[in-house]
Amino acid sequence: MSAAGAARETAAALQRCDALGLNATLHWSASLLDAQAHTIDRRVAAGETLPLAALPVALKDNIVTADAPTTCASRILEGYVSPYEATAVARLRDAGALIAAKTNLDEFAMGSSTEHSAFGRVRHPLDPARVPGGSSGGSAALVAAGAVPAALGSETGGSVRQPASFCGVVGVKPGYGRVSRYGLVAFGSSLDCVSVFGRTVEDASRLLRVISGPDPLDSTTLDRPAIAPAPAPVDLRGLRIGLPREYFPADLDPAIRTALDRVAGAVRELGGTVVDVSLPHTRYAVPTYYIIAPAEASANLARFDGVRFGLRRIGPEGDVRALYRATRGEGFGAEVRRRVLVGTYVLSAGYYDAYYRKAQRVRALIANDFAHVFGSGVDLLLTPTTPTTAFRAGERTDDPVAMYLADIFVSAVNLAGLPAISFPAGRSDGLPIGAQLIAPALGDERMLEVAAVLERVLPATAEVR
Ligand code: GLN
């Protein structure tokens, strides 16, 4: 199909999602799609080979583009259009992708349900009363609804794998430093990763091949080539998969346990072995994450001061303090304010050692747990991605801790900076269940290759009984 045809189809699909009330997009336009298609068709006609020719890709709206607003789903960025583009976006465009839409998210990527968006919650494509997960819920929902084959999201603590699991799509968080953060609006800089969604592992891998690799504009990118998994199915004989017992608690939802047993069974049938392992510091991951991420957020969000970006409110006194107070008081939603308060508190004199420094030490213990099991001959870890399937909207909005616990199986990976993937492994009462593979540092390729094999043999959309 020509890029012009792909642009028309994408516009029609996005229109349908909007008409259904998914609320997954914050910005898209048929004319922007047409203009991009025109350029792609011209490049193809001129003989260029484009690895992602006319592939529609949606972007979480905390990734900057120069031709559309970037809101981070926050009032504080009202009217903001970036003067430059994120490296991941520039690389997608260069590869011929069609940037389809900017997608809805929890404000500044803080949340696990996309209910903390200033522009209304995203609905789960299979059940509008439920959440799609978060914070990249708009991107996950668009892929699950079939509007786009792939999308970018971001992870600070599970924000791609968790919604991928809830929506029944593939979500990949690459190892920290494999994809440039340039142009990703900073939340927790030691954790943030541009991450990808696809209908399949191959869709996600296609994006990663293009967007990964070193970038002089992000000094934390690793000096490693792009993530390039083998395109052909690999042999799983000899593969050793670890099941960390802390990720299979006694009260785990039985359907999720059964789904994971099937994945482990498939590994054995294909010639791999499955062994029990332990990551003893797992239970500290959520509390550690919810100290470190808010601490970094409180520093990163200081830049939204009413002077440089978006919203400006001159307070009643007319001085600079009043400007900060009025702009930030009006511009930030409740969850963002909570994070800034917690982050400022744990970094303040007298509390720094008790909270922030201690959290950093526990973070090292968590990373060591992983290093230890991977050092003992285990190639990959297999876990559920989430402790439940997609929950109902409103169920956890009054209880931040209940919301934070939705991240219990995903946040340790971010603290350790490792690659991980969630892929569909069956359904329970019609709702998707995700299986997670976690890889050692620089194991992104192997992880994607194994996931691609498992995806072929698993009944991804069948009810688990
Ligand atoms: N749910 C986590 C939070 O609210 C993760 C967010 C993310 O990964 N961006 O902080």
Short mmCIF file of C-alpha atoms and ligand atoms in Angstrom, two decimals:
data_model
loop_
_atom_site.label_atom_id
_atom_site.label_comp_id
_atom_site.label_asym_id
_atom_site.label_seq_id
_atom_site.Cartn_x
_atom_site.Cartn_y
_atom_site.Cartn_z
CA MET A 1 0.00 0.00 0.00
CA SER A 2 1.12 3.56 -0.63
CA ALA A 3 1.86 5.78 2.36
CA ALA A 4 -1.12 7.92 1.30
CA GLY A 5 -3.35 4.82 1.61
CA ALA A 6 -1.86 3.96 5.01
CA ALA A 7 -2.47 7.53 6.18
CA ARG A 8 -6.14 7.36 5.15
CA GLU A 9 -6.66 4.00 6.83
CA THR A 10 -4.98 5.22 10.00
CA ALA A 11 -7.12 8.35 10.10
CA ALA A 12 -10.27 6.24 9.71
CA ALA A 13 -9.14 3.88 12.50
CA LEU A 14 -8.32 6.76 14.87
CA GLN A 15 -11.68 8.32 14.07
CA ARG A 16 -13.40 5.06 15.06
CA CYS A 17 -11.50 4.93 18.36
CA ASP A 18 -12.48 8.52 19.12
CA ALA A 19 -16.11 7.77 18.22
CA LEU A 20 -16.06 4.79 20.60
CA GLY A 21 -14.94 7.14 23.37
CA LEU A 22 -11.64 5.35 24.10
CA ASN A 23 -10.05 8.75 24.80
CA ALA A 24 -6.71 7.22 23.83
CA THR A 25 -5.49 10.15 21.74
CA LEU A 26 -4.69 13.72 22.76
CA HIS A 27 -3.74 14.95 19.32
CA TRP A 28 -3.88 13.70 15.76
CA SER A 29 -4.98 15.15 12.45
CA ALA A 30 -5.73 13.78 9.01
CA SER A 31 -3.80 16.63 7.41
CA LEU A 32 -0.64 15.88 9.42
CA LEU A 33 -0.95 12.23 8.38
CA ASP A 34 -1.40 13.20 4.72
CA ALA A 35 1.58 15.54 4.76
CA GLN A 36 3.84 12.83 6.19
CA ALA A 37 2.53 10.27 3.70
CA HIS A 38 3.33 12.61 0.85
CA THR A 39 6.97 12.84 1.98
CA ILE A 40 7.25 9.07 2.44
CA ASP A 41 5.79 8.32 -0.99
CA ARG A 42 8.22 10.78 -2.55
CA ARG A 43 11.18 9.18 -0.80
CA VAL A 44 10.12 5.70 -1.89
CA ALA A 45 9.61 6.92 -5.47
CA ALA A 46 13.13 8.38 -5.37
CA GLY A 47 14.46 4.88 -4.66
CA GLU A 48 15.08 5.08 -0.91
CA THR A 49 14.59 1.85 1.05
CA LEU A 50 12.80 2.65 4.26
CA PRO A 51 12.80 -0.04 6.97
CA LEU A 52 9.49 1.18 8.42
CA ALA A 53 7.93 2.53 5.21
CA ALA A 54 4.51 3.96 6.12
CA LEU A 55 4.26 1.96 9.36
CA PRO A 56 1.82 3.88 11.58
CA VAL A 57 3.30 4.50 15.05
CA ALA A 58 1.56 6.35 17.89
CA LEU A 59 3.58 8.31 20.48
CA LYS A 60 2.91 8.74 24.17
CA ASP A 61 2.42 12.46 24.68
CA ASN A 62 5.51 12.87 26.87
CA ILE A 63 7.74 12.37 23.81
CA VAL A 64 8.34 15.64 22.01
CA THR A 65 7.49 16.34 18.38
CA ALA A 66 7.90 19.65 16.61
CA ASP A 67 4.69 19.46 14.55
CA ALA A 68 2.18 18.88 17.37
CA PRO A 69 1.67 19.89 20.99
CA THR A 70 3.29 17.88 23.79
CA THR A 71 1.10 18.01 26.89
CA CYS A 72 2.23 15.16 29.19
CA ALA A 73 -1.55 15.12 29.88
CA SER A 74 -0.99 18.13 32.15
CA ARG A 75 -2.58 21.57 32.25
CA ILE A 76 0.81 23.04 33.03
CA LEU A 77 1.99 22.43 29.45
CA GLU A 78 -1.04 24.17 27.93
CA GLY A 79 -0.09 25.59 24.56
CA TYR A 80 3.42 24.10 24.52
CA VAL A 81 4.94 22.95 21.24
CA SER A 82 8.51 21.68 21.37
CA PRO A 83 11.08 23.41 19.16
CA TYR A 84 12.85 20.07 18.56
CA GLU A 85 12.09 16.36 18.23
CA ALA A 86 13.01 13.40 20.40
CA THR A 87 15.81 11.20 19.01
CA ALA A 88 13.45 8.20 18.90
CA VAL A 89 10.97 10.22 16.83
CA ALA A 90 13.65 11.55 14.48
CA ARG A 91 14.84 7.97 13.90
CA LEU A 92 11.29 6.72 13.28
CA ARG A 93 10.68 9.46 10.74
CA ASP A 94 14.00 8.78 9.08
CA ALA A 95 13.01 5.10 8.76
CA GLY A 96 9.77 6.13 7.02
CA ALA A 97 7.30 5.61 9.87
CA LEU A 98 4.06 7.54 9.90
CA ILE A 99 3.63 9.32 13.23
CA ALA A 100 -0.05 8.60 13.78
CA ALA A 101 -1.07 10.31 17.03
CA LYS A 102 0.02 11.63 20.41
CA THR A 103 -1.54 9.41 23.05
CA ASN A 104 -3.12 9.98 26.44
CA LEU A 105 -1.22 9.11 29.65
CA ASP A 106 -1.27 9.63 33.38
CA GLU A 107 -0.10 13.21 33.98
CA PHE A 108 3.70 13.28 33.57
CA ALA A 109 3.59 9.44 33.39
CA MET A 110 2.71 9.19 37.09
CA GLY A 111 0.16 6.46 37.53
CA SER A 112 -0.84 2.91 36.69
CA SER A 113 -4.31 3.33 35.16
CA THR A 114 -4.32 6.47 32.96
CA GLU A 115 -6.95 7.88 35.31
CA HIS A 116 -4.56 10.66 36.37
CA SER A 117 -4.72 12.41 32.98
CA ALA A 118 -5.88 16.03 33.06
CA PHE A 119 -7.84 15.19 29.90
CA GLY A 120 -9.94 12.30 31.21
CA ARG A 121 -9.31 8.60 31.61
CA VAL A 122 -8.59 6.14 28.79
CA ARG A 123 -11.10 3.29 28.44
CA HIS A 124 -10.04 -0.32 28.09
CA PRO A 125 -10.84 -1.40 24.51
CA LEU A 126 -12.41 -4.68 25.68
CA ASP A 127 -14.44 -3.23 28.55
CA PRO A 128 -15.02 0.53 28.84
CA ALA A 129 -15.68 0.28 32.59
CA ARG A 130 -12.08 -0.86 33.11
CA VAL A 131 -8.72 0.85 32.90
CA PRO A 132 -6.12 0.01 30.23
CA GLY A 133 -3.32 0.27 32.80
CA GLY A 134 -0.79 3.06 32.79
CA SER A 135 0.87 5.31 32.53
CA SER A 136 1.15 4.62 28.76
CA GLY A 137 -2.53 3.61 28.61
CA GLY A 138 -3.38 5.55 25.44
CA SER A 139 -0.64 3.88 23.41
CA ALA A 140 -1.57 0.41 24.74
CA ALA A 141 -5.27 0.95 24.01
CA LEU A 142 -4.65 2.14 20.43
CA VAL A 143 -2.55 -0.92 19.64
CA ALA A 144 -5.08 -3.24 21.32
CA ALA A 145 -7.94 -1.60 19.39
CA GLY A 146 -6.09 -2.29 16.14
CA ALA A 147 -5.73 1.39 15.22
CA VAL A 148 -1.93 1.17 14.94
CA PRO A 149 0.38 -1.86 14.85
CA ALA A 150 2.94 -0.27 17.15
CA ALA A 151 3.48 2.66 19.50
CA LEU A 152 6.04 4.28 21.76
CA GLY A 153 5.48 4.62 25.48
CA SER A 154 7.83 5.30 28.32
CA GLU A 155 8.78 3.40 31.44
CA THR A 156 9.97 4.74 34.73
CA GLY A 157 8.42 1.89 36.70
CA GLY A 158 6.51 -0.49 34.44
CA SER A 159 4.41 1.96 32.45
CA VAL A 160 4.63 -0.03 29.22
CA ARG A 161 4.66 -3.64 30.43
CA GLN A 162 1.75 -3.15 32.84
CA PRO A 163 -0.66 -1.61 30.28
CA ALA A 164 0.55 -4.10 27.65
CA SER A 165 -0.44 -6.89 30.03
CA PHE A 166 -3.86 -5.33 30.77
CA CYS A 167 -4.60 -4.72 27.07
CA GLY A 168 -3.30 -7.99 25.60
CA VAL A 169 -0.46 -6.56 23.52
CA VAL A 170 3.33 -6.83 23.58
CA GLY A 171 5.29 -4.28 25.63
CA VAL A 172 9.07 -4.06 25.72
CA LYS A 173 11.22 -2.08 28.10
CA PRO A 174 14.78 -2.10 26.75
CA GLY A 175 17.76 -2.06 29.09
CA TYR A 176 18.53 1.38 30.51
CA GLY A 177 20.77 3.25 28.07
CA ARG A 178 19.86 1.23 24.96
CA VAL A 179 17.42 3.90 23.68
CA SER A 180 18.07 7.63 23.89
CA ARG A 181 16.00 9.64 26.38
CA TYR A 182 16.59 12.84 24.42
CA GLY A 183 13.17 14.44 24.00
CA LEU A 184 11.42 12.21 26.54
CA VAL A 185 10.09 14.61 29.18
CA ALA A 186 12.06 13.70 32.30
CA PHE A 187 10.31 12.03 35.25
CA GLY A 188 12.93 9.94 37.08
CA SER A 189 16.07 10.29 35.02
CA SER A 190 17.90 7.28 36.46
CA LEU A 191 14.89 5.11 35.55
CA ASP A 192 13.27 6.62 32.43
CA CYS A 193 13.28 4.53 29.24
CA VAL A 194 11.56 5.07 25.91
CA SER A 195 9.78 1.73 25.46
CA VAL A 196 7.64 0.12 22.76
CA PHE A 197 4.31 -1.58 22.15
CA GLY A 198 3.44 -3.93 19.29
CA ARG A 199 0.71 -6.35 18.30
CA THR A 200 3.48 -8.93 18.14
CA VAL A 201 7.06 -9.28 19.32
CA GLU A 202 8.16 -8.66 15.73
CA ASP A 203 6.28 -5.33 15.55
CA ALA A 204 7.98 -4.20 18.74
CA SER A 205 11.39 -5.44 17.53
CA ARG A 206 11.03 -3.51 14.27
CA LEU A 207 10.74 -0.27 16.24
CA LEU A 208 13.59 -1.15 18.58
CA ARG A 209 15.96 -1.89 15.70
CA VAL A 210 15.38 1.67 14.50
CA ILE A 211 15.23 3.72 17.70
CA SER A 212 17.99 2.07 19.78
CA GLY A 213 21.75 2.66 19.75
CA PRO A 214 24.02 5.40 21.04
CA ASP A 215 23.06 9.06 20.83
CA PRO A 216 25.46 11.95 21.44
CA LEU A 217 22.47 13.92 22.76
CA ASP A 218 22.00 11.51 25.69
CA SER A 219 25.22 10.79 27.55
CA THR A 220 23.62 7.85 29.37
CA THR A 221 23.15 5.85 26.16
CA LEU A 222 25.45 2.85 25.99
CA ASP A 223 28.10 2.50 23.35
CA ARG A 224 26.42 -0.60 21.87
CA PRO A 225 24.90 -1.22 18.48
CA ALA A 226 21.13 -1.07 17.96
CA ILE A 227 19.00 -3.87 19.43
CA ALA A 228 18.74 -6.35 16.57
CA PRO A 229 17.18 -9.71 17.45
CA ALA A 230 17.48 -12.51 14.89
CA PRO A 231 14.45 -12.40 12.57
CA ALA A 232 14.18 -16.21 12.28
CA PRO A 233 12.89 -18.43 15.12
CA VAL A 234 15.65 -19.52 17.50
CA ASP A 235 16.24 -22.89 19.16
CA LEU A 236 15.23 -23.03 22.83
CA ARG A 237 17.15 -26.24 23.61
CA GLY A 238 19.48 -25.66 26.52
CA LEU A 239 17.72 -22.45 27.60
CA ARG A 240 17.45 -22.07 31.38
CA ILE A 241 14.47 -20.11 32.64
CA GLY A 242 14.19 -19.11 36.30
CA LEU A 243 10.88 -18.72 38.12
CA PRO A 244 11.46 -16.31 41.02
CA ARG A 245 9.31 -17.61 43.87
CA GLU A 246 8.57 -14.10 45.16
CA TYR A 247 6.60 -13.45 41.95
CA PHE A 248 4.28 -16.40 42.56
CA PRO A 249 2.75 -15.65 45.97
CA ALA A 250 0.19 -18.08 47.44
CA ASP A 251 -2.67 -15.65 46.80
CA LEU A 252 -1.81 -15.09 43.11
CA ASP A 253 -4.92 -15.13 40.91
CA PRO A 254 -5.30 -18.83 39.91
CA ALA A 255 -5.93 -18.03 36.24
CA ILE A 256 -2.69 -16.02 36.10
CA ARG A 257 -0.85 -18.91 37.75
CA THR A 258 -2.29 -21.39 35.24
CA ALA A 259 -1.36 -19.13 32.32
CA LEU A 260 2.23 -18.89 33.59
CA ASP A 261 2.37 -22.67 34.13
CA ARG A 262 1.52 -23.03 30.45
CA VAL A 263 4.31 -20.73 29.41
CA ALA A 264 6.75 -22.74 31.54
CA GLY A 265 5.35 -25.95 29.99
CA ALA A 266 5.97 -24.56 26.50
CA VAL A 267 9.58 -23.76 27.42
CA ARG A 268 10.08 -27.37 28.57
CA GLU A 269 8.45 -28.82 25.45
CA LEU A 270 10.78 -26.79 23.29
CA GLY A 271 13.80 -28.24 25.08
CA GLY A 272 14.46 -25.62 27.74
CA THR A 273 14.63 -26.15 31.48
CA VAL A 274 12.73 -24.30 34.16
CA VAL A 275 14.22 -23.84 37.62
CA ASP A 276 13.04 -22.18 40.83
CA VAL A 277 15.06 -19.18 41.93
CA SER A 278 14.77 -16.48 44.57
CA LEU A 279 15.06 -12.68 44.44
CA PRO A 280 14.90 -12.09 48.18
CA HIS A 281 14.60 -8.28 48.14
CA THR A 282 11.57 -8.22 45.82
CA ARG A 283 9.17 -6.96 48.48
CA TYR A 284 11.19 -3.77 48.85
CA ALA A 285 10.91 -2.84 45.16
CA VAL A 286 7.65 -0.86 45.32
CA PRO A 287 8.58 1.17 48.45
CA THR A 288 12.07 1.82 47.05
CA TYR A 289 10.68 2.89 43.69
CA TYR A 290 8.16 5.21 45.36
CA ILE A 291 10.99 7.04 47.13
CA ILE A 292 13.49 7.28 44.27
CA ALA A 293 11.03 8.11 41.47
CA PRO A 294 9.31 10.97 43.37
CA ALA A 295 12.69 12.31 44.54
CA GLU A 296 13.91 12.57 40.96
CA ALA A 297 10.51 13.86 39.81
CA SER A 298 10.53 16.68 42.37
CA ALA A 299 13.83 17.89 40.92
CA ASN A 300 12.85 17.38 37.26
CA LEU A 301 9.47 19.08 37.60
CA ALA A 302 11.03 22.21 39.13
CA ARG A 303 11.46 23.47 35.58
CA PHE A 304 7.70 23.99 35.16
CA ASP A 305 7.74 27.40 36.77
CA GLY A 306 5.43 29.49 34.61
CA VAL A 307 8.39 31.20 32.99
CA ARG A 308 9.70 28.80 30.39
CA PHE A 309 6.95 26.38 29.37
CA GLY A 310 3.21 26.43 28.81
CA LEU A 311 0.86 27.77 31.46
CA ARG A 312 1.60 31.09 33.22
CA ARG A 313 -0.46 32.46 36.07
CA ILE A 314 0.58 35.71 37.73
CA GLY A 315 -0.36 35.32 41.41
CA PRO A 316 -2.19 38.06 43.36
CA GLU A 317 1.02 39.54 44.83
CA GLY A 318 2.55 39.81 41.37
CA ASP A 319 6.03 38.69 42.45
CA VAL A 320 7.98 35.64 41.32
CA ARG A 321 6.94 33.43 44.24
CA ALA A 322 3.32 34.17 43.53
CA LEU A 323 3.93 33.26 39.88
CA TYR A 324 5.38 29.88 40.89
CA ARG A 325 2.64 29.21 43.40
CA ALA A 326 -0.23 30.16 41.10
CA THR A 327 1.15 28.39 38.03
CA ARG A 328 2.16 25.16 39.77
CA GLY A 329 -0.92 25.15 42.01
CA GLU A 330 -3.24 25.41 39.04
CA GLY A 331 -1.16 23.50 36.51
CA PHE A 332 -0.34 20.27 38.36
CA GLY A 333 -2.93 17.62 39.23
CA ALA A 334 -3.26 15.96 42.63
CA GLU A 335 -1.03 12.93 41.93
CA VAL A 336 1.78 15.08 40.53
CA ARG A 337 1.57 17.37 43.57
CA ARG A 338 1.70 14.31 45.83
CA ARG A 339 4.88 13.11 44.07
CA VAL A 340 6.55 16.53 44.31
CA LEU A 341 5.70 16.72 48.03
CA VAL A 342 6.95 13.17 48.75
CA GLY A 343 10.07 13.74 46.65
CA THR A 344 10.90 17.05 48.32
CA TYR A 345 10.36 15.48 51.74
CA VAL A 346 12.64 12.47 51.18
CA LEU A 347 15.40 14.74 49.85
CA SER A 348 15.17 17.34 52.59
CA ALA A 349 17.84 17.87 55.24
CA GLY A 350 17.28 15.50 58.13
CA TYR A 351 15.28 12.99 56.07
CA TYR A 352 17.70 12.42 53.18
CA ASP A 353 19.64 9.66 54.95
CA ALA A 354 16.59 7.95 56.37
CA TYR A 355 14.72 7.79 53.06
CA TYR A 356 16.60 8.68 49.91
CA ARG A 357 20.02 7.29 50.83
CA LYS A 358 18.49 4.15 52.29
CA ALA A 359 16.39 3.66 49.14
CA GLN A 360 19.53 3.92 47.02
CA ARG A 361 21.15 1.18 49.10
CA VAL A 362 18.12 -1.07 48.78
CA ARG A 363 18.13 -0.38 45.05
CA ALA A 364 21.65 -1.86 44.94
CA LEU A 365 20.47 -4.95 46.84
CA ILE A 366 17.63 -5.43 44.35
CA ALA A 367 20.04 -5.14 41.41
CA ASN A 368 22.35 -7.64 43.14
CA ASP A 369 19.51 -10.18 43.46
CA PHE A 370 19.19 -10.18 39.67
CA ALA A 371 22.95 -10.24 39.09
CA HIS A 372 23.19 -13.22 41.41
CA VAL A 373 20.55 -15.38 39.64
CA PHE A 374 21.81 -14.44 36.18
CA GLY A 375 25.35 -15.23 37.37
CA SER A 376 24.23 -18.71 38.43
CA GLY A 377 23.46 -19.91 34.91
CA VAL A 378 19.88 -18.70 34.48
CA ASP A 379 19.34 -17.09 31.05
CA LEU A 380 15.98 -15.38 31.60
CA LEU A 381 13.36 -15.02 34.32
CA LEU A 382 9.67 -15.74 33.78
CA THR A 383 7.00 -14.04 35.93
CA PRO A 384 3.45 -12.71 35.66
CA THR A 385 3.50 -9.05 34.57
CA THR A 386 0.70 -8.01 36.92
CA PRO A 387 -0.98 -9.56 39.99
CA THR A 388 -4.48 -9.02 38.51
CA THR A 389 -6.10 -8.43 35.14
CA ALA A 390 -7.36 -4.91 34.25
CA PHE A 391 -9.22 -3.42 37.19
CA ARG A 392 -12.33 -1.22 37.16
CA ALA A 393 -12.03 2.53 36.79
CA GLY A 394 -12.39 4.30 40.13
CA GLU A 395 -11.45 1.21 42.12
CA ARG A 396 -8.05 2.52 43.25
CA THR A 397 -8.17 6.29 42.75
CA ASP A 398 -8.85 6.98 46.43
CA ASP A 399 -6.04 4.75 47.65
CA PRO A 400 -2.62 5.65 46.22
CA VAL A 401 -0.96 2.62 47.82
CA ALA A 402 -3.45 0.22 46.18
CA MET A 403 -2.65 1.93 42.87
CA TYR A 404 1.12 1.66 43.49
CA LEU A 405 0.76 -2.08 44.18
CA ALA A 406 -0.34 -2.63 40.58
CA ASP A 407 3.40 -2.25 39.85
CA ILE A 408 4.55 -4.99 42.20
CA PHE A 409 5.94 -7.31 39.48
CA VAL A 410 7.35 -4.58 37.23
CA SER A 411 9.23 -2.00 39.30
CA ALA A 412 12.25 -4.05 40.41
CA VAL A 413 13.31 -4.33 36.75
CA ASN A 414 13.42 -0.54 36.39
CA LEU A 415 15.45 -0.14 39.58
CA ALA A 416 17.95 -2.67 38.21
CA GLY A 417 17.95 -1.10 34.71
CA LEU A 418 17.27 -4.46 33.01
CA PRO A 419 15.42 -5.33 29.78
CA ALA A 420 12.00 -6.97 30.14
CA ILE A 421 9.01 -7.83 27.97
CA SER A 422 5.33 -8.53 28.58
CA PHE A 423 3.46 -10.67 26.06
CA PRO A 424 -0.09 -12.05 26.02
CA ALA A 425 -0.48 -15.49 27.62
CA GLY A 426 -4.23 -16.13 27.68
CA ARG A 427 -7.35 -14.51 29.12
CA SER A 428 -9.41 -14.76 32.26
CA ASP A 429 -13.10 -13.74 32.03
CA GLY A 430 -12.24 -12.23 28.68
CA LEU A 431 -9.46 -10.03 30.07
CA PRO A 432 -5.83 -10.42 28.95
CA ILE A 433 -3.10 -11.95 31.12
CA GLY A 434 0.53 -10.95 30.50
CA ALA A 435 3.65 -13.07 30.96
CA GLN A 436 6.93 -11.28 31.63
CA LEU A 437 10.46 -12.29 30.64
CA ILE A 438 13.31 -10.44 32.36
CA ALA A 439 16.82 -10.51 30.86
CA PRO A 440 20.27 -9.72 32.20
CA ALA A 441 21.95 -6.45 31.18
CA LEU A 442 22.47 -6.39 27.38
CA GLY A 443 20.24 -9.43 27.00
CA ASP A 444 17.58 -7.52 25.03
CA GLU A 445 18.09 -9.49 21.82
CA ARG A 446 17.99 -12.96 23.38
CA MET A 447 14.87 -11.99 25.35
CA LEU A 448 13.07 -10.82 22.19
CA GLU A 449 14.08 -13.97 20.30
CA VAL A 450 12.75 -16.26 23.03
CA ALA A 451 9.53 -14.25 23.39
CA ALA A 452 8.96 -14.46 19.63
CA VAL A 453 9.17 -18.27 19.79
CA LEU A 454 6.85 -18.53 22.80
CA GLU A 455 4.35 -16.15 21.19
CA ARG A 456 3.96 -18.61 18.28
CA VAL A 457 3.08 -21.55 20.47
CA LEU A 458 0.90 -19.91 23.13
CA PRO A 459 -2.88 -19.47 22.83
CA ALA A 460 -2.64 -15.74 23.50
CA THR A 461 -6.33 -14.91 23.34
CA ALA A 462 -7.80 -18.20 24.61
CA GLU A 463 -9.59 -18.31 27.95
CA VAL A 464 -7.45 -19.97 30.65
CA ARG A 465 -9.30 -22.80 32.39
N1 GLN B 1 3.08 3.42 37.94
C1 GLN B 1 4.38 3.97 38.15
C2 GLN B 1 4.26 5.37 38.70
O1 GLN B 1 3.19 5.80 38.87
C3 GLN B 1 5.18 3.89 36.91
C4 GLN B 1 5.14 5.07 36.04
C5 GLN B 1 6.00 4.92 34.81
O2 GLN B 1 6.62 3.89 34.55
N2 GLN B 1 6.08 5.99 34.07
O3 GLN B 1 5.21 6.02 38.97
#
